[in-house]
PDB file of C-alpha atoms in Angstrom:
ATOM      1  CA  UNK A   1     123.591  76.263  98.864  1.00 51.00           C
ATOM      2  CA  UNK A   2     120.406  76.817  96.559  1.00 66.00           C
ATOM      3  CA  UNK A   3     118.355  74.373  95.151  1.00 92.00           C
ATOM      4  CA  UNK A   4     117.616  75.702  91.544  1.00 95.00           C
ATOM      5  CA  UNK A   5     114.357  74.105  91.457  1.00 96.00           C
ATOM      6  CA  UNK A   6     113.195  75.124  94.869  1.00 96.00           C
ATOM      7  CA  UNK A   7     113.963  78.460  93.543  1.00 96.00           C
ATOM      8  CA  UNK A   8     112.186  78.369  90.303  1.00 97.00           C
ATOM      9  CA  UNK A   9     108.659  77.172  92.725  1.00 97.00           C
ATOM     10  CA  UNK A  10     109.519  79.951  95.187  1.00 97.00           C
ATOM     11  CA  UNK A  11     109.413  82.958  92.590  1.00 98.00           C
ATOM     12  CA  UNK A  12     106.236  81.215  90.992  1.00 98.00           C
ATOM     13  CA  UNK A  13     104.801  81.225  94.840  1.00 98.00           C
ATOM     14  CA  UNK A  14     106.033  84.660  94.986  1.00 98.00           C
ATOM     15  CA  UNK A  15     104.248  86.097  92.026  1.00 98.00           C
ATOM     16  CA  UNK A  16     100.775  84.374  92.935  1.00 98.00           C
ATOM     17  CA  UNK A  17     100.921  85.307  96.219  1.00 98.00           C
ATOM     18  CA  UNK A  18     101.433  88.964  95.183  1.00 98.00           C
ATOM     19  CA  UNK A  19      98.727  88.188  92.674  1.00 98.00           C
ATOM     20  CA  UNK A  20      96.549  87.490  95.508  1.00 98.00           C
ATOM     21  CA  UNK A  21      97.854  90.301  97.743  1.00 98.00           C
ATOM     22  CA  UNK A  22      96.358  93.004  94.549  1.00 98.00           C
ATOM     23  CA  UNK A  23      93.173  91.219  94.147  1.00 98.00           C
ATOM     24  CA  UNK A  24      91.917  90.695  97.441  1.00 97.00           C
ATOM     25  CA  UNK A  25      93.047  94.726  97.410  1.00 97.00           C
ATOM     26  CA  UNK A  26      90.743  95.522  94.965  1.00 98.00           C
ATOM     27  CA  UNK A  27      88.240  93.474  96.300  1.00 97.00           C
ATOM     28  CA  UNK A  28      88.445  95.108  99.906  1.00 96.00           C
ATOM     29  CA  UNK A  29      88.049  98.374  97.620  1.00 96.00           C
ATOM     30  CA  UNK A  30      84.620  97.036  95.898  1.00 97.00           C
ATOM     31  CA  UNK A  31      83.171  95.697  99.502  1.00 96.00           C
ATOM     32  CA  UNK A  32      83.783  99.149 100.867  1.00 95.00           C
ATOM     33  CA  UNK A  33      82.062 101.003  97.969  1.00 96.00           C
ATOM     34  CA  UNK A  34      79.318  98.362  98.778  1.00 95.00           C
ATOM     35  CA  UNK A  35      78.931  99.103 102.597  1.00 93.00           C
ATOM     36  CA  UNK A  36      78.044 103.263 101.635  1.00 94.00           C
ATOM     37  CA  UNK A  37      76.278 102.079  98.859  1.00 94.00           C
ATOM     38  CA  UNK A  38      73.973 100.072 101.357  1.00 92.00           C
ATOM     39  CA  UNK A  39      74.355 102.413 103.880  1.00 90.00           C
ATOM     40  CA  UNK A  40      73.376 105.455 101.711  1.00 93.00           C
ATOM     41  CA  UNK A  41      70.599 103.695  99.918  1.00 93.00           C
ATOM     42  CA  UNK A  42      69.057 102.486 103.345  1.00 91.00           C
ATOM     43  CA  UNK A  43      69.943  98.828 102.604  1.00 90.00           C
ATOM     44  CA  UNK A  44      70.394  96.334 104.754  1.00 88.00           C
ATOM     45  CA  UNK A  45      74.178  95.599 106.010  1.00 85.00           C
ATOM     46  CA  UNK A  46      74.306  91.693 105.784  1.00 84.00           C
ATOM     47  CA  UNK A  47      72.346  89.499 103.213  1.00 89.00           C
ATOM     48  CA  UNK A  48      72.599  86.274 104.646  1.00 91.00           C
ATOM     49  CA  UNK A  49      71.258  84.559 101.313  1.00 95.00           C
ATOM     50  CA  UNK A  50      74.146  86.679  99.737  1.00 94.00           C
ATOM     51  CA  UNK A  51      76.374  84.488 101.475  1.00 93.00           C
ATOM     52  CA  UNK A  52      75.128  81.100 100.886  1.00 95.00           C
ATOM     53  CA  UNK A  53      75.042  81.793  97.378  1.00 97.00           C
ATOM     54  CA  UNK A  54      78.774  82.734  97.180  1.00 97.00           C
ATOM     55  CA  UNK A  55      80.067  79.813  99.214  1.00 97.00           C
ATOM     56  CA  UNK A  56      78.361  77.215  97.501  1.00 98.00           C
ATOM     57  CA  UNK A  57      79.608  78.634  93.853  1.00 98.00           C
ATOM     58  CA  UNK A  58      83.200  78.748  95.146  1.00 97.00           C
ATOM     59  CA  UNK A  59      82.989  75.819  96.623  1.00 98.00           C
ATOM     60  CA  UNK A  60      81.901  74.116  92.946  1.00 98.00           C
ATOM     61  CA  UNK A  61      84.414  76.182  91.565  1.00 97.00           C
ATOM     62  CA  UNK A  62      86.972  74.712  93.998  1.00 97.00           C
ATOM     63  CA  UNK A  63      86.011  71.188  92.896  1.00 97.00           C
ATOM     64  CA  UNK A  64      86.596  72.363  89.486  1.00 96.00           C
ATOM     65  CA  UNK A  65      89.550  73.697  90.275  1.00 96.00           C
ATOM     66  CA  UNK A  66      91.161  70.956  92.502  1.00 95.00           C
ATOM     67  CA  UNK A  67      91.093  72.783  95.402  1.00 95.00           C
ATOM     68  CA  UNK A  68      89.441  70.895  98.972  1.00 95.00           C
ATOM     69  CA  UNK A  69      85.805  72.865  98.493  1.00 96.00           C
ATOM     70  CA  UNK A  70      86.108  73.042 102.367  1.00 96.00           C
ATOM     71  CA  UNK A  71      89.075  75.172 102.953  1.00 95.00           C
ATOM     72  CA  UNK A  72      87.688  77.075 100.048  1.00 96.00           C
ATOM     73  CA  UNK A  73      84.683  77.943 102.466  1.00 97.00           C
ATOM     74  CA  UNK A  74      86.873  78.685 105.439  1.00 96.00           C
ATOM     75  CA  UNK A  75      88.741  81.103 103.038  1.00 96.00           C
ATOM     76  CA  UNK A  76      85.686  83.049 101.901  1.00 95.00           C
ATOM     77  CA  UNK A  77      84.398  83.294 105.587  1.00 95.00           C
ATOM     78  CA  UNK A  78      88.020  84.542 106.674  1.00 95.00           C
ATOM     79  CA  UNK A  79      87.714  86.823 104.234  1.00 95.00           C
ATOM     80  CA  UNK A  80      84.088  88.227 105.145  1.00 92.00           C
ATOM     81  CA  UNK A  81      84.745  88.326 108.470  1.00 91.00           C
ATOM     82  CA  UNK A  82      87.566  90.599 107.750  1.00 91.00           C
ATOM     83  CA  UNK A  83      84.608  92.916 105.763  1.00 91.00           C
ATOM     84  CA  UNK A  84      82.651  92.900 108.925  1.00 86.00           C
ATOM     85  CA  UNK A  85      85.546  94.236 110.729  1.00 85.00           C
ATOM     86  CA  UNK A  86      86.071  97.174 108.092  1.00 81.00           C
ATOM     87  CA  UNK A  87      81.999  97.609 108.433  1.00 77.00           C
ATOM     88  CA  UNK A  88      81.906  98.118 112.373  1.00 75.00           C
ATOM     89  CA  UNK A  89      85.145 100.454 111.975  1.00 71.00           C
ATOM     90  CA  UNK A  90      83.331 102.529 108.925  1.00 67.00           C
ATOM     91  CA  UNK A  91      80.491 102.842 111.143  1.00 61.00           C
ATOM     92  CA  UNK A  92      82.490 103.334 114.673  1.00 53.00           C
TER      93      UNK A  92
ATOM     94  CA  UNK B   1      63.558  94.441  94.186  1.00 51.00           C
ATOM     95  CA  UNK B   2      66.856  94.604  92.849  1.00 66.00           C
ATOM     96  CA  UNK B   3      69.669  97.292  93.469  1.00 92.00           C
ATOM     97  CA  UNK B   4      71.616  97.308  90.009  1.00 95.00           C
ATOM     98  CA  UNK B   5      74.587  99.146  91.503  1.00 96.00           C
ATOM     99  CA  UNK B   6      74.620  96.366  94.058  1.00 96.00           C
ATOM    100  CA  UNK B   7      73.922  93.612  91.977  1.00 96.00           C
ATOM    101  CA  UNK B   8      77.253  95.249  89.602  1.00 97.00           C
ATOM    102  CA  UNK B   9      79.354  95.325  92.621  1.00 97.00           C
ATOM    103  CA  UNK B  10      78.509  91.514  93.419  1.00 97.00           C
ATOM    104  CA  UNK B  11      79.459  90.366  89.933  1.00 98.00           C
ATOM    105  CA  UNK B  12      82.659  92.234  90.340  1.00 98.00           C
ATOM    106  CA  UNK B  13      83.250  90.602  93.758  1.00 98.00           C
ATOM    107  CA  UNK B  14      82.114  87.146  92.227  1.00 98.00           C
ATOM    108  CA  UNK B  15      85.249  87.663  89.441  1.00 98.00           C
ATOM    109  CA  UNK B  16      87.264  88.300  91.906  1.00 98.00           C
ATOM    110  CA  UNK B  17      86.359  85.377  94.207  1.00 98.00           C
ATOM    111  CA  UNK B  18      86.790  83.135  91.270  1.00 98.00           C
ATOM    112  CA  UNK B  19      90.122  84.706  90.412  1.00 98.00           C
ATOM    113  CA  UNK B  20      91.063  84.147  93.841  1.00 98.00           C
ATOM    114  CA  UNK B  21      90.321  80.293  93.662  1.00 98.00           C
ATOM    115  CA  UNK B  22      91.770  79.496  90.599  1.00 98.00           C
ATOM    116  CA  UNK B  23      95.200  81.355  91.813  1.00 98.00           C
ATOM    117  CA  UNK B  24      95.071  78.709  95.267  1.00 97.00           C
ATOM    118  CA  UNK B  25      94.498  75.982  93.332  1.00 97.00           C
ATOM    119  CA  UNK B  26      97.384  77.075  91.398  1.00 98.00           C
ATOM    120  CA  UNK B  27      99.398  77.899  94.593  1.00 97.00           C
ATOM    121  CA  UNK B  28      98.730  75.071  96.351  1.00 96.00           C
ATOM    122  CA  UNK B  29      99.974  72.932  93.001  1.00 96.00           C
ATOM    123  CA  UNK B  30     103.324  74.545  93.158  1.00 97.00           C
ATOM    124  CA  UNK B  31     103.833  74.055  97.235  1.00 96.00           C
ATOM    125  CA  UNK B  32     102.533  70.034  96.780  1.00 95.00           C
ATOM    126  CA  UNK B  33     105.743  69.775  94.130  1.00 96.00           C
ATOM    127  CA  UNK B  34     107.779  71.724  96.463  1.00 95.00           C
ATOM    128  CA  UNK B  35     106.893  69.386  99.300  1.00 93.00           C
ATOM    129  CA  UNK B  36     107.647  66.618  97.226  1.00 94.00           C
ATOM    130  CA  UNK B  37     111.165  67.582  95.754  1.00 94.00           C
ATOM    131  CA  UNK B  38     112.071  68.354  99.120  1.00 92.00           C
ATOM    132  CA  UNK B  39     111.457  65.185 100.331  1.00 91.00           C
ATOM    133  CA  UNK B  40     113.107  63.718  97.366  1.00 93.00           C
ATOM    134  CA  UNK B  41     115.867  66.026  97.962  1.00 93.00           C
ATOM    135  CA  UNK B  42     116.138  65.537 101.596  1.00 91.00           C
ATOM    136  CA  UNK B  43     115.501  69.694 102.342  1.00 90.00           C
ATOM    137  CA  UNK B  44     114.026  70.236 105.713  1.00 88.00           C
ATOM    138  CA  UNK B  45     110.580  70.818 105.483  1.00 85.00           C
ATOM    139  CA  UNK B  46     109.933  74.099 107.253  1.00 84.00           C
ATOM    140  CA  UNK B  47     112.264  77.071 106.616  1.00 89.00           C
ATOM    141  CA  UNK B  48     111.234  79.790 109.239  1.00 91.00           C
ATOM    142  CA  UNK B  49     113.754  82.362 107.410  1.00 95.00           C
ATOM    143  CA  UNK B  50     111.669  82.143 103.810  1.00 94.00           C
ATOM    144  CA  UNK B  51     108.671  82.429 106.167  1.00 93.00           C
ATOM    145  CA  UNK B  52     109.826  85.877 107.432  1.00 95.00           C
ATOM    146  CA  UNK B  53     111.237  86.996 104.031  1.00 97.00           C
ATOM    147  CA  UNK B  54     108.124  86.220 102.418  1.00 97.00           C
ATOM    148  CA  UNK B  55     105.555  87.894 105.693  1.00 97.00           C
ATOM    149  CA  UNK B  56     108.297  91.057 104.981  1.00 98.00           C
ATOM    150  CA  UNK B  57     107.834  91.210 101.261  1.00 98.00           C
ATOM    151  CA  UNK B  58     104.108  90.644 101.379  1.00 97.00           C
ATOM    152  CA  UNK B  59     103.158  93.141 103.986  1.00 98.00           C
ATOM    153  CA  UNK B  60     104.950  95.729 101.964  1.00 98.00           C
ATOM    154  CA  UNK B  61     103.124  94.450  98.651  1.00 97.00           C
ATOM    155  CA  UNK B  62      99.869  95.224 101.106  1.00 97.00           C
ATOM    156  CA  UNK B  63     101.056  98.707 102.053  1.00 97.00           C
ATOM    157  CA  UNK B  64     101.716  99.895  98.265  1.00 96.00           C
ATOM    158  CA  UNK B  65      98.036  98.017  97.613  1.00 96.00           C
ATOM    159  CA  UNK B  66      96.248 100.370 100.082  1.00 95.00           C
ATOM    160  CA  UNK B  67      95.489  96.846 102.203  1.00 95.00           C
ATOM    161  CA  UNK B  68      96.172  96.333 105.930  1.00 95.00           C
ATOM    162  CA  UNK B  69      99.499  94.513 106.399  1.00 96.00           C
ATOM    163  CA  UNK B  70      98.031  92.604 109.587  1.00 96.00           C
ATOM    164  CA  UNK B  71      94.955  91.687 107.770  1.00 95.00           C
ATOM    165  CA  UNK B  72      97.598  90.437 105.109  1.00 96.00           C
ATOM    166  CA  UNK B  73     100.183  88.189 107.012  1.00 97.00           C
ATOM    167  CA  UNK B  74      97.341  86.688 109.039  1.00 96.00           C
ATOM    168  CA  UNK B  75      96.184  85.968 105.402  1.00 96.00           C
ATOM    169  CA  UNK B  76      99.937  84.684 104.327  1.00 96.00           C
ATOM    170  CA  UNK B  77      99.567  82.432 107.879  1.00 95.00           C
ATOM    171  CA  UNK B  78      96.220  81.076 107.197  1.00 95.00           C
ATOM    172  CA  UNK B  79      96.994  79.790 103.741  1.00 95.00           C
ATOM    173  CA  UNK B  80     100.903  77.893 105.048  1.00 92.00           C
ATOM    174  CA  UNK B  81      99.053  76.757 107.892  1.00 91.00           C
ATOM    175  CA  UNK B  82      96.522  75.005 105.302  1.00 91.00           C
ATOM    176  CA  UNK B  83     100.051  74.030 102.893  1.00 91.00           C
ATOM    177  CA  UNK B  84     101.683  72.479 106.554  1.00 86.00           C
ATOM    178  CA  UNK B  85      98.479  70.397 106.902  1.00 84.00           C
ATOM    179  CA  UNK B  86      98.584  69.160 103.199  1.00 80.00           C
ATOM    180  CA  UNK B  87     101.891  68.508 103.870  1.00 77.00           C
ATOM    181  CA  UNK B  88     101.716  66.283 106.685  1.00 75.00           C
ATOM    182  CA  UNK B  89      98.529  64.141 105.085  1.00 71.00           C
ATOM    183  CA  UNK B  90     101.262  63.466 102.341  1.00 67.00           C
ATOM    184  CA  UNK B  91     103.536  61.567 105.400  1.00 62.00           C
ATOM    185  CA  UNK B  92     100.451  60.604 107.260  1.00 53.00           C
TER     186      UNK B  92
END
């Protein structure tokens, strides 16, 4: 048996979550350009004002948006840690 | 001193980081109605097999977007685990 209207929310979940799938793709391409541009210009590798800055806009954003401003924060720092990860391995 | 090819990447990443909160918020709209018409409906909850189907699809999604499928269902896990917890505050 299908549910028709658990169907039409699945493709919708579908689509976003491919969505999210392309952008966090391109953004994974942008934070590598980033690490040889900082590694090529002699900048430093982590810009720990960088990173207060971006948590506390998404997390206003995530109040705008509806969204608990605290998972929004553990989803950025998920996220950077995985940039770390693809830092030590571009420089191991 | 400002790098401007730094400073272009960061806006870039800063679109994309709002992109990417908007399109939870959005997400996380469609799996509270789904949680809701299930329990209306009297669906189970979980289903494990649209778990796997979607892990499947999305790690392929990952492969054609040049982005590590590991990185990607720990991703995919990270954001149910977040829609289980909603979930359960709704009963709670």
């Amino acid at each position: 048996m299908t549910d028709e209207t658990l169907q039409r929310y699945r493709e919708s979940i579908d689509n976003i979550d491919a969505a999210l799938v392309f952008m966090l793709a391109e953004r994974f391409k942008i934070t590598q350009a980033v690490g040889r541009h900082k590694a090529v210009s002699g900048l430093p590798a982590a810009d720990p004002r960088r990173e207060e800055r971006q948590i506390a806009r998404l997390r206003a954003l995530a109040s705008d948006a509806n969204l608990d401003p605290d998972f929004t924060e553990k989803f950025l720092r998920f996220i950077i840690e995985e940039v770390i990860r693809h830092h030590q391995g571009m420089q191991g």
